[in-house]
PDB file of C-alpha atoms in Angstrom:
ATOM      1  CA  UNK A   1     140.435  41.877  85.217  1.00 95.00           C
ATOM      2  CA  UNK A   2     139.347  41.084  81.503  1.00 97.00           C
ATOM      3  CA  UNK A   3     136.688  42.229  79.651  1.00 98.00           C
ATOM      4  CA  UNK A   4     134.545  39.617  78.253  1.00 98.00           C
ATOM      5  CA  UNK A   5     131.531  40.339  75.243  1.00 97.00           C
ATOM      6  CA  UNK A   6     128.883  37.677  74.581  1.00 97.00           C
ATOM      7  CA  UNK A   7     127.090  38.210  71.086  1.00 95.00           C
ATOM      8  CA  UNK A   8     123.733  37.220  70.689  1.00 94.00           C
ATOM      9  CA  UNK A   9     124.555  34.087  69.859  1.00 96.00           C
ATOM     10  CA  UNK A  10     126.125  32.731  73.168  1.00 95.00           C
ATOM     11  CA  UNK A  11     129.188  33.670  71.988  1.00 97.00           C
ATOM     12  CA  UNK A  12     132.047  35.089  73.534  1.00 97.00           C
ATOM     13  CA  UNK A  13     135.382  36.973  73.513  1.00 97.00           C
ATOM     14  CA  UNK A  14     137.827  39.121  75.016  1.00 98.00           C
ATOM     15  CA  UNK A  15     137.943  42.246  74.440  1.00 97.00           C
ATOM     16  CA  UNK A  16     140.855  43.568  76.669  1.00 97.00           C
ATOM     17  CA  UNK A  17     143.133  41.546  79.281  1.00 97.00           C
ATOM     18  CA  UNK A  18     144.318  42.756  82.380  1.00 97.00           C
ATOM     19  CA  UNK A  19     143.090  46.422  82.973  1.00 96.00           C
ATOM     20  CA  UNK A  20     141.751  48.086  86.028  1.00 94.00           C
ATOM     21  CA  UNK A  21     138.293  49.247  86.232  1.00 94.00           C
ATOM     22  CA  UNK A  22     138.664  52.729  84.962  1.00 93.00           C
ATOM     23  CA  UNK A  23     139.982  51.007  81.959  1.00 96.00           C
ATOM     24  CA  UNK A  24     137.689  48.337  81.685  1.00 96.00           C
ATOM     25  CA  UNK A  25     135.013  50.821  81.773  1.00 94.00           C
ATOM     26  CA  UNK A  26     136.393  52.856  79.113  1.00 95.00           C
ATOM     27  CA  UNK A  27     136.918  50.102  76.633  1.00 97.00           C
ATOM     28  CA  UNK A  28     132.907  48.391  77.051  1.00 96.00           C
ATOM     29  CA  UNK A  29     132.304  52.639  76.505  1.00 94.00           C
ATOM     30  CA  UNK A  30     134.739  52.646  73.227  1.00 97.00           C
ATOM     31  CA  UNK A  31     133.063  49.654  72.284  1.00 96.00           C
ATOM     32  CA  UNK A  32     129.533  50.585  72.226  1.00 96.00           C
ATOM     33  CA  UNK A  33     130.735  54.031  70.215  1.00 96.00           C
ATOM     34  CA  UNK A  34     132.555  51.876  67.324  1.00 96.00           C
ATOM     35  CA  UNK A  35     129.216  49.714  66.950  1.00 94.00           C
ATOM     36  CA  UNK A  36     126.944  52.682  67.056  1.00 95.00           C
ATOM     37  CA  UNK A  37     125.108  51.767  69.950  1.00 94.00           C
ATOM     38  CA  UNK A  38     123.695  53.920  72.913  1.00 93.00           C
ATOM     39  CA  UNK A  39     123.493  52.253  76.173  1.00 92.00           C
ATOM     40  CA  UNK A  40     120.091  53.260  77.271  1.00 93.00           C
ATOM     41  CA  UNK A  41     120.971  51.711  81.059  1.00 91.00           C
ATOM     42  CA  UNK A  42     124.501  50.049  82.864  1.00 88.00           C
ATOM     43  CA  UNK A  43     122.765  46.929  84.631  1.00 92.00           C
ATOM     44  CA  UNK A  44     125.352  44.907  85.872  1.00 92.00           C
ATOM     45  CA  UNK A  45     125.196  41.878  88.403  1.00 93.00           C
ATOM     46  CA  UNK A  46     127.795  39.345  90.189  1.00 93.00           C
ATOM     47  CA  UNK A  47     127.909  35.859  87.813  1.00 89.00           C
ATOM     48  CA  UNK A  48     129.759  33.870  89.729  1.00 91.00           C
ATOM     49  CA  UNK A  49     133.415  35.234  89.988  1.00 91.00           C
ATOM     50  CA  UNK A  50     132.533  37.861  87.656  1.00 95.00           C
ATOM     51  CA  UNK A  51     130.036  40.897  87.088  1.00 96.00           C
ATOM     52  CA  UNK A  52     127.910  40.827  84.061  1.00 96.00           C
ATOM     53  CA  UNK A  53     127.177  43.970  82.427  1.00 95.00           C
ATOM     54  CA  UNK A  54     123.681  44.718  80.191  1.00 95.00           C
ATOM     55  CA  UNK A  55     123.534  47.826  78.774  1.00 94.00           C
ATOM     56  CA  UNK A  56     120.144  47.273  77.361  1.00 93.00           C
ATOM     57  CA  UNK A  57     120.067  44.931  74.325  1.00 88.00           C
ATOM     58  CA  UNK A  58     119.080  41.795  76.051  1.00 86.00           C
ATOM     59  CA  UNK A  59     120.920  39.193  74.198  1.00 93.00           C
ATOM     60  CA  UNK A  60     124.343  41.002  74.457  1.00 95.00           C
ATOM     61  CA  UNK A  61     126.311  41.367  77.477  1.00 97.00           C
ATOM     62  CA  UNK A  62     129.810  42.052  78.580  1.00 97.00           C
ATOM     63  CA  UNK A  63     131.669  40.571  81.420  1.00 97.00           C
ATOM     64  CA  UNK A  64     134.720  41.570  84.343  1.00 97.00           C
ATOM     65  CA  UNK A  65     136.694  38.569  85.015  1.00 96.00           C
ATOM     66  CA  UNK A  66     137.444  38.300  88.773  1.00 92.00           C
ATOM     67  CA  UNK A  67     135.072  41.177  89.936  1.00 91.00           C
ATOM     68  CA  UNK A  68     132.644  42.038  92.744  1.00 91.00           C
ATOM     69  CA  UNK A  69     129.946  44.002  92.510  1.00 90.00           C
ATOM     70  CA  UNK A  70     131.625  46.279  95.628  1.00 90.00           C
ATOM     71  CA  UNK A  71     134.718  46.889  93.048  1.00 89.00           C
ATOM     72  CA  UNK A  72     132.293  48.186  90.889  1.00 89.00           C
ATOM     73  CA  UNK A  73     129.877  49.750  93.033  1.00 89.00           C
ATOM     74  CA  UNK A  74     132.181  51.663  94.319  1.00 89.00           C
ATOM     75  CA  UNK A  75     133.344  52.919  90.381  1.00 88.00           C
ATOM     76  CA  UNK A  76     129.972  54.484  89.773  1.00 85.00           C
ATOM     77  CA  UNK A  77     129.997  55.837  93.390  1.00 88.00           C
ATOM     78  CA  UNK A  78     133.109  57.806  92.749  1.00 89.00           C
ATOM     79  CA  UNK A  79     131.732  59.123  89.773  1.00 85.00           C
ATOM     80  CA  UNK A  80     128.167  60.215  91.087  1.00 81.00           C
ATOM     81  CA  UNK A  81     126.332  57.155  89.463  1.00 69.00           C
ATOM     82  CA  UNK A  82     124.563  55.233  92.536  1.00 55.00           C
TER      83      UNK A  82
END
């Protein structure tokens, strides 16, 4: 899967190609740290072939190419966070 960011603006870009969840994870995480911003909530909901993240800015989102919301259910599951 990829990991997509849309700016505020509509825009968007990829942030990392090809990585696993764990990964994928870890790089919207590293992400939020570099830009100094603290997730106050992981919302996240299937868009088509791919799961939309909001982590609680409303106009900014991030995106898993070729996900479903089971794949990543089952992520925070793992780690205690139903």
């Amino acid at each position: 899967m990829n990991v997509v960011f849309e700016n505020s603006a509509g825009e968007k870009r990829v942030i990392t190609k090809n990585v696993d969840m764990d990964i994928a994870m870890r790089t919207i995480n590293v992400f939020l740290i570099d830009h100094n911003y603290k997730a106050p909530y992981y919302r996240y909901m299937q868009s088509g072939s791919d799961i939309q993240i909001d982590v609680g800015s409303h106009t900014e989102f991030f995106y898993l190419t070729d996900c479903r919301i089971k794949d990543i259910n089952q992520y925070f599951k793992e780690r205690g966070n139903e």
